[in-house]
Tab-separated table of C-alpha atoms and ligand atoms in Angstrom:
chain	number	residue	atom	x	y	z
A	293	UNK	CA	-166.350	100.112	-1.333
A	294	UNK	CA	-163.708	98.412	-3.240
A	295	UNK	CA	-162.962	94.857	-2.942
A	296	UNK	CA	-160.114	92.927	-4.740
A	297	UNK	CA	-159.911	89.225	-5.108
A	298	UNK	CA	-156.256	87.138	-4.554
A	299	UNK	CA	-156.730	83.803	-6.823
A	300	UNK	CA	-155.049	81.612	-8.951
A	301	UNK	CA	-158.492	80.958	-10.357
A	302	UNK	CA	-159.856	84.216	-11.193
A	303	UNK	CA	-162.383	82.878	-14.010
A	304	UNK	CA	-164.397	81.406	-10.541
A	305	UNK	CA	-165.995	84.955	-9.809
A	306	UNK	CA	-167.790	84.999	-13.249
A	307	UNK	CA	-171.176	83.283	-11.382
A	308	UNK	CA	-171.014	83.793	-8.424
A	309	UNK	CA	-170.596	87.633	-8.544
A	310	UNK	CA	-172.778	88.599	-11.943
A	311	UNK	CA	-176.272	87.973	-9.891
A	312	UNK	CA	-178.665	89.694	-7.261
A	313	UNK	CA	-177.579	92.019	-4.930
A	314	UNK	CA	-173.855	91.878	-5.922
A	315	UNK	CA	-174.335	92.925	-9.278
A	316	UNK	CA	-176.684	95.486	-8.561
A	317	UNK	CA	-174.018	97.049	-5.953
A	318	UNK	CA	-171.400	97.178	-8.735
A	319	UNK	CA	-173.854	98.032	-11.370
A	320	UNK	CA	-174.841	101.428	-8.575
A	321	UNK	CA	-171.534	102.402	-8.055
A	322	UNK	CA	-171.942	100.808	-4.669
A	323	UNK	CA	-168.917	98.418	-5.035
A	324	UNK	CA	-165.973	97.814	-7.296
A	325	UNK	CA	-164.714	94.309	-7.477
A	326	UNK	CA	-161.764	93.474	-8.935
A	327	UNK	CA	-160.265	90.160	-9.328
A	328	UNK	CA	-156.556	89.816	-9.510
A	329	UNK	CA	-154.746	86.504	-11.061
A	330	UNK	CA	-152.114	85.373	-8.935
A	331	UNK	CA	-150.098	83.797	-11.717
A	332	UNK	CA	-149.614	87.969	-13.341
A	333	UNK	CA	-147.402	88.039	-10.674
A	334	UNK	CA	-145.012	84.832	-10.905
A	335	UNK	CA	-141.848	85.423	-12.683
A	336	UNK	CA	-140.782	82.328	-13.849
A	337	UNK	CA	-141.377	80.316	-17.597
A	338	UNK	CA	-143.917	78.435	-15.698
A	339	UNK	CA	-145.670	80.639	-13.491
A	340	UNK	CA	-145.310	78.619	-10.568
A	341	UNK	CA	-147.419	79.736	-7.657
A	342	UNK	CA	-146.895	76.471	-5.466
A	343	UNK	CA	-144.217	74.421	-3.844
A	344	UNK	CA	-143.862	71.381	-1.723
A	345	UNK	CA	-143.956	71.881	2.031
A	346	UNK	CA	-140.588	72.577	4.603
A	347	UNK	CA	-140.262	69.931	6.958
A	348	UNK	CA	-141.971	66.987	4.015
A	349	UNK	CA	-145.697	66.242	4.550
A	350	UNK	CA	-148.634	66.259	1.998
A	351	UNK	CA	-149.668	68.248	-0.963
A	352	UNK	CA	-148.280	72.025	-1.965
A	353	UNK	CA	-148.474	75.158	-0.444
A	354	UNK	CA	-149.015	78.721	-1.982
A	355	UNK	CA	-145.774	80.363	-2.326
A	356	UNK	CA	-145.464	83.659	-0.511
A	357	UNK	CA	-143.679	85.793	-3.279
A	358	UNK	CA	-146.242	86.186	-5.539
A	359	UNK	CA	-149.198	86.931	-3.396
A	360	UNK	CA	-146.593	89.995	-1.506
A	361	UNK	CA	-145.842	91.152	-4.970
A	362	UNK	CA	-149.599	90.948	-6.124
A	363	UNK	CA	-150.370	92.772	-2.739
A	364	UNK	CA	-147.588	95.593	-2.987
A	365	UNK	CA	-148.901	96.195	-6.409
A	366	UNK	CA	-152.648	97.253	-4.984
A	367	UNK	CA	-151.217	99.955	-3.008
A	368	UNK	CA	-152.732	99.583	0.415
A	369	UNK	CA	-151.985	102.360	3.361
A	370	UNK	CA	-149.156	99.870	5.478
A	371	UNK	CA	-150.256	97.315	7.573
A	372	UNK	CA	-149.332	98.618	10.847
A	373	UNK	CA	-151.431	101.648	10.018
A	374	UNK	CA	-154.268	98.895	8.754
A	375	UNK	CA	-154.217	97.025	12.043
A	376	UNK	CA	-154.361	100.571	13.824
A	377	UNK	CA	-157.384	101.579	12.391
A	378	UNK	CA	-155.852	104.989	10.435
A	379	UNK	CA	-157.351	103.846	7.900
A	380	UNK	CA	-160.578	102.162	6.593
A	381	UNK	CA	-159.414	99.177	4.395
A	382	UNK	CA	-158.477	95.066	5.338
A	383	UNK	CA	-156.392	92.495	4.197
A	384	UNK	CA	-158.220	89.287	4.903
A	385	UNK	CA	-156.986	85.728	4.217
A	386	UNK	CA	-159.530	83.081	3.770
A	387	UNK	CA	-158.260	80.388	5.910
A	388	UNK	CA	-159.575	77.219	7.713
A	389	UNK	CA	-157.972	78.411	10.998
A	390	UNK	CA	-159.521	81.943	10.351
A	391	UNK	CA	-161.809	83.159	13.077
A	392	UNK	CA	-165.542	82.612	12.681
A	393	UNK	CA	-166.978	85.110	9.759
A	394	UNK	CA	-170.046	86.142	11.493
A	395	UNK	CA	-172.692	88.503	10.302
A	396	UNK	CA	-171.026	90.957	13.157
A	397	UNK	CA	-167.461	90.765	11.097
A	398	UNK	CA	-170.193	91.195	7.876
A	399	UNK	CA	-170.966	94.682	9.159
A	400	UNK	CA	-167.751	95.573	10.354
A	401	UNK	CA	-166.558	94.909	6.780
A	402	UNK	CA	-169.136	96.532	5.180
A	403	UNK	CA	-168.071	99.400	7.059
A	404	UNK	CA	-164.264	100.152	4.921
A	405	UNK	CA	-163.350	101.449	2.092
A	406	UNK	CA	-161.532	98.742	1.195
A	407	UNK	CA	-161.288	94.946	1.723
A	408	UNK	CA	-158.664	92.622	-0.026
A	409	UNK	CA	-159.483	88.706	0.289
A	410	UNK	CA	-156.449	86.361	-0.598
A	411	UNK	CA	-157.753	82.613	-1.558
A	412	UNK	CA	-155.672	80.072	-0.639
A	413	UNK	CA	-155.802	76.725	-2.175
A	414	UNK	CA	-153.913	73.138	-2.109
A	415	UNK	CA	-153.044	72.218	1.455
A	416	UNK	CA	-152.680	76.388	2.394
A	417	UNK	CA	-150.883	79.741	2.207
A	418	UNK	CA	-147.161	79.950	3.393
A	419	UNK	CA	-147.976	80.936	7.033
A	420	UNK	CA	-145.757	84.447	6.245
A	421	UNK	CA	-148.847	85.744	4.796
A	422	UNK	CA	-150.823	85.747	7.440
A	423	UNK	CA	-147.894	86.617	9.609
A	424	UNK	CA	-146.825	89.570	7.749
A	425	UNK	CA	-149.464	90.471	4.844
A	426	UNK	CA	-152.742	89.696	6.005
A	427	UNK	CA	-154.579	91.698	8.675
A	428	UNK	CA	-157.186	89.151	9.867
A	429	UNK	CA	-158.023	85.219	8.995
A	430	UNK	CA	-161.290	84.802	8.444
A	431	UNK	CA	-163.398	80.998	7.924
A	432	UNK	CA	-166.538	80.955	6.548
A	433	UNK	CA	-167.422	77.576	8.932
A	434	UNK	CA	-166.054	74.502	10.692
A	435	UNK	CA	-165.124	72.477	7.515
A	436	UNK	CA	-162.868	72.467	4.793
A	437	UNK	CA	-163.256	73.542	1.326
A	438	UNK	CA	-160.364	73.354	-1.404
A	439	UNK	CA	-159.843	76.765	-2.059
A	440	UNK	CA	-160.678	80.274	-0.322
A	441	UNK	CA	-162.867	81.339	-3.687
A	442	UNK	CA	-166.056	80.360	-2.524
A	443	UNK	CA	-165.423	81.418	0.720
A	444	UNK	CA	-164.913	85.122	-0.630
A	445	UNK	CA	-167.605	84.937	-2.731
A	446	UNK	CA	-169.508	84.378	0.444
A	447	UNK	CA	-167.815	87.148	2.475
A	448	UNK	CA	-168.501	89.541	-0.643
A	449	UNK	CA	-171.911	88.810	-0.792
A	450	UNK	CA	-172.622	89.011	3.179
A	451	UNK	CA	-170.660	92.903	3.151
A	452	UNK	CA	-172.493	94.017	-0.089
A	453	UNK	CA	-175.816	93.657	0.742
A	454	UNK	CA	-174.972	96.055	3.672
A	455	UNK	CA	-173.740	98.704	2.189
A	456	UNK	CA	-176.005	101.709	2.698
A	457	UNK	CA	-178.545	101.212	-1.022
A	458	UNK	CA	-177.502	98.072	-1.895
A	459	UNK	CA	-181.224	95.845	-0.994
A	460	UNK	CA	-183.950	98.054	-1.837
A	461	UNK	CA	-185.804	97.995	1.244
A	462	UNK	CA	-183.057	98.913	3.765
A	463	UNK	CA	-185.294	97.489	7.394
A	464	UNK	CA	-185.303	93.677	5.910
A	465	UNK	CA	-181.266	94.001	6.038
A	466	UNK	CA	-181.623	95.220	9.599
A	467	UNK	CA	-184.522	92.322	10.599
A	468	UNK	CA	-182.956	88.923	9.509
A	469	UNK	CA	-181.035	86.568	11.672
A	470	UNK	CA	-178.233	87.110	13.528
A	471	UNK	CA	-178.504	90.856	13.370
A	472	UNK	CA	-178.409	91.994	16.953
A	473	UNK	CA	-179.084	95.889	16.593
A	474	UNK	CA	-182.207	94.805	15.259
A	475	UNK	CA	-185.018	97.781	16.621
A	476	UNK	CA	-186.716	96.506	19.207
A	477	UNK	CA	-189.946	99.102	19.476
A	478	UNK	CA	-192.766	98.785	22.284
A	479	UNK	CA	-195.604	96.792	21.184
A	480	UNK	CA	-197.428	99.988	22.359
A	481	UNK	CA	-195.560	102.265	19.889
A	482	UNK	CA	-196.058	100.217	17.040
A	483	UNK	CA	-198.259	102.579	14.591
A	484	UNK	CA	-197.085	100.542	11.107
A	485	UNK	CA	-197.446	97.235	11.806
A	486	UNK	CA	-195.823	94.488	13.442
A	487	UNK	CA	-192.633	94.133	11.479
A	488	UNK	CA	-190.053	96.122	13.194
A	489	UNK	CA	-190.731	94.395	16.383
A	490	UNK	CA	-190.326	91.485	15.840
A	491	UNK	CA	-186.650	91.629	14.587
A	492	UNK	CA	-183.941	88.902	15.365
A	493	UNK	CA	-182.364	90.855	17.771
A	494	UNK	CA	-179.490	88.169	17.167
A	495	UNK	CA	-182.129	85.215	16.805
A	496	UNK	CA	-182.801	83.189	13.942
A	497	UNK	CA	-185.280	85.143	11.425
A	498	UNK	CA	-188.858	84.145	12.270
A	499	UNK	CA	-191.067	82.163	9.343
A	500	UNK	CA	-192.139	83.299	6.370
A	501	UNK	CA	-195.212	82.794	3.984
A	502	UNK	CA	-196.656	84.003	1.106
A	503	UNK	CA	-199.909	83.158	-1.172
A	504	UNK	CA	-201.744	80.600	-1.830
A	505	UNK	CA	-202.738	80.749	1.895
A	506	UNK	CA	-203.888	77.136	1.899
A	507	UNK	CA	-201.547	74.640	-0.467
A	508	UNK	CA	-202.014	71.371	-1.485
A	509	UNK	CA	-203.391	70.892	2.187
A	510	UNK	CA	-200.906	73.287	4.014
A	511	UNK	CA	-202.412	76.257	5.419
A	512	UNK	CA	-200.502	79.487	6.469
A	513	UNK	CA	-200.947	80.005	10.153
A	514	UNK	CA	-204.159	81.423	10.914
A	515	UNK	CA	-202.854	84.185	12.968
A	516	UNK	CA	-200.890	85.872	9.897
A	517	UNK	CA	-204.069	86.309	8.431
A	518	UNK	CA	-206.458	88.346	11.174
A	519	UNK	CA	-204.526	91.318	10.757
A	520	UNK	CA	-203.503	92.126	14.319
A	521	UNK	CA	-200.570	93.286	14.856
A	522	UNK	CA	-200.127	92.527	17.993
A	523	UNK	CA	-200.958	89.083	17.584
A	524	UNK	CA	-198.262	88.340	14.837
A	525	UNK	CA	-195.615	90.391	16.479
A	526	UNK	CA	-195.869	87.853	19.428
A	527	UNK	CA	-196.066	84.848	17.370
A	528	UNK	CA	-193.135	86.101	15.036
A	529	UNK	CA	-191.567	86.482	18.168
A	530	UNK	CA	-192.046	82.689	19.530
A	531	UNK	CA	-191.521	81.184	16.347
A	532	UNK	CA	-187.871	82.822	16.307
A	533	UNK	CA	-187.264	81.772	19.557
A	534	UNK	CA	-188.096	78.479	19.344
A	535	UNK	CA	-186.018	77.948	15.823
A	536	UNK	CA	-183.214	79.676	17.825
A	537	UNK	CA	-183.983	77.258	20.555
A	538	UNK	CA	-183.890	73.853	18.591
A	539	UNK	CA	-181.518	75.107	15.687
A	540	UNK	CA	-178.902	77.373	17.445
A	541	UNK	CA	-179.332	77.245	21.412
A	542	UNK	CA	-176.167	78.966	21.188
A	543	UNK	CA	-177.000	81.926	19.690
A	544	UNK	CA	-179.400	82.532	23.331
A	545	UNK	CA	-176.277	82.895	25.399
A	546	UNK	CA	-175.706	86.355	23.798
A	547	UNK	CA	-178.674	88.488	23.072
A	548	UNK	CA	-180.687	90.086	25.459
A	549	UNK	CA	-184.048	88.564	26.218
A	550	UNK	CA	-187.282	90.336	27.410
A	551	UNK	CA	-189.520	88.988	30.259
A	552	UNK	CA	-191.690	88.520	27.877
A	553	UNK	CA	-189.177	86.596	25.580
A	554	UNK	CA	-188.683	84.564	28.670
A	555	UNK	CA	-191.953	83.920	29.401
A	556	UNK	CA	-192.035	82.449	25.845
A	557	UNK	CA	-189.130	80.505	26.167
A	558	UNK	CA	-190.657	78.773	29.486
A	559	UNK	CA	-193.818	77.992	27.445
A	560	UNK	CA	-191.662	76.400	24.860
A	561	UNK	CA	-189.597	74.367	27.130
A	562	UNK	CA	-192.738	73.512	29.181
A	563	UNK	CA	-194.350	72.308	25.716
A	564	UNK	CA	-197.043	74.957	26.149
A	565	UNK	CA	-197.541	77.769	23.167
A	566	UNK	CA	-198.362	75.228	20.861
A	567	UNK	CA	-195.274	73.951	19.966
A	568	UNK	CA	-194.204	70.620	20.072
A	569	UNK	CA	-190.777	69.799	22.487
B	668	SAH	N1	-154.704	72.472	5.343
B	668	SAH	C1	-155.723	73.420	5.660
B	668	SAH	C2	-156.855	73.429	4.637
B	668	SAH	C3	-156.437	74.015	3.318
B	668	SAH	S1	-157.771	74.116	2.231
B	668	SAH	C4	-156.322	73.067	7.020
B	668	SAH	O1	-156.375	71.888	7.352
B	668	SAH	O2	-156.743	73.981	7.742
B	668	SAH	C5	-157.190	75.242	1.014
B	668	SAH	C6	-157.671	76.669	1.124
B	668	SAH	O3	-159.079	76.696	1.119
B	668	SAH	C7	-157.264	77.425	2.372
B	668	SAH	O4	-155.975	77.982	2.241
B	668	SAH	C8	-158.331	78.493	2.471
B	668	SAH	O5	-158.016	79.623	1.677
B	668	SAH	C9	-159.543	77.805	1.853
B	668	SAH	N2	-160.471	77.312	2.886
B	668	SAH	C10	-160.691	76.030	3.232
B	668	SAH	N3	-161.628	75.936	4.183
B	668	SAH	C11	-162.028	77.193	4.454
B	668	SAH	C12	-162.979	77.744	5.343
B	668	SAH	N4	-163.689	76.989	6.166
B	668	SAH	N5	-163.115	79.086	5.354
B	668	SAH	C13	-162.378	79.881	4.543
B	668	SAH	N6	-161.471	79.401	3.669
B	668	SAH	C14	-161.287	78.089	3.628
């Protein structure tokens, strides 16, 4: 996959992109990042990339001119051909008023060939980019940051570690929350152990632990230490639940439940299973 990066601040994407799973995918051949400095394509003394707002009002606004040029210089397929799916690439603005980027638009993404993100900054882009230029407006969450790097930093790291080699082990990319294809195997043929069962199936990831089994006074559940299966595939099972339940009730509204995940969900809401309401 390639992915280049609109900014006027294109020194930001030394951190955030040189660690983990992002620099492994570039490092594989996986991914090719490029960031692109929106000032390179201003043509005046100052390379001005802002100007004060039509109609009066607060702050500056990202002038449309260079961000087109900086656009027609990447040579994507057109955008009518884009939004008609001929071909595999995306032209993304990061914007407040973007729709929700979900793990679902994460696969989708991770999907293309190519993905361009433009970061706007100040008090936004000229609203001919994402009238025009941009395919989709994507937010990373209900509140404002001042400037769309971080939020493509986080889009870029959500769409690399999907990409088919990217996280070593390829089933914990499949497990974790929010995923909703997540394999949902009968208890009964489960041969390797409880893992795979218990996957979010759009849920919240269940808990994890790791040694010392008892620290400082906490001890790791009891039941992740007998060794059956079965047992921890139902408790993994409950435990997402109820996180989902006191976290993110929303997130219950659209997965598909079990009987038996809503047998668990009446124990939880009954203040059986254990758990405290
Ligand atoms: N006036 C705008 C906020 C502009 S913030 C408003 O009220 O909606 C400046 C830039 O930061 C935006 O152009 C966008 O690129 C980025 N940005 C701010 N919040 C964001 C979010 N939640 N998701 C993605 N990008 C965001």
């Amino acid at each position: 996959m390639k992915a280049d990066i609109v900014t006027i601040f294109p020194d930001f994407f030394g951190g955030p992109l040189d660690y983990g799973i992002t620099r492994r995918a570039s490092e594989m051949g996986l991914a090719k990042i490029e960031v692109h400095d929106l000032r390179q394509f201003t043509h005046d003394r100052h390379r001005t990339v802002d100007d004060r707002p039509f109609g009066g009002g607060e702050g500056m606004v990202l002038k449309p001119e260079p961000i087109f040029d900086c656009l027609e210089a990447l040579e994507l397929a057109r955008r009518e051909q884009r939004l008609a799916g001929g071909v595999k690439e995306s032209v993304i603005l990061l914007s407040a008023q973007g729709e929700r980027f979900t793990q679902k638009v994460a696969a989708e993404l991770a999907a293309l060939d190519r993905i361009v993100l433009i970061c706007g900054r100040y008090e936004g882009v000229d609203e001919r980019v994402a009238d025009y230029l941009a395919d989709r407006e994507l937010s990373i969450g209900d509140y404002v940051l001042s400037g769309g790097e971080l939020a493509a930093a986080v889009v870029i790291e959500a769409v690399m570690r999907l990409l088919p080699g990217a996280v070593g082990n390829a089933a914990s990319t499949r497990q974790e929350s929010f995923v909703e294809q997540a394999v949902r195997k009968s208890a009964a043929a489960e041969g390797d152990g409880p893992d795979s069962t218990c996957g979010s199936g759009g849920l919240l990831d269940y808990p994890h632990y790791t040694r010392p089994a008892e620290f400082r006074g906490m001890a790791v559940p009891e039941v992740l230490i007998n060794g059956n299966h079965q047992e921890i595939r139902r408790w993994r099972r409950e435990q997402a639940l109820k996180k989902t339940l006191c976290n993110r009730p929303d997130l219950l509204e659209g997965v598909e439940l079990s009987n038996e995940d809503k047998k668990i969900i009446a124990g939880i809401r009954s203040g059986k299973n254990g758990f405290r309401s």
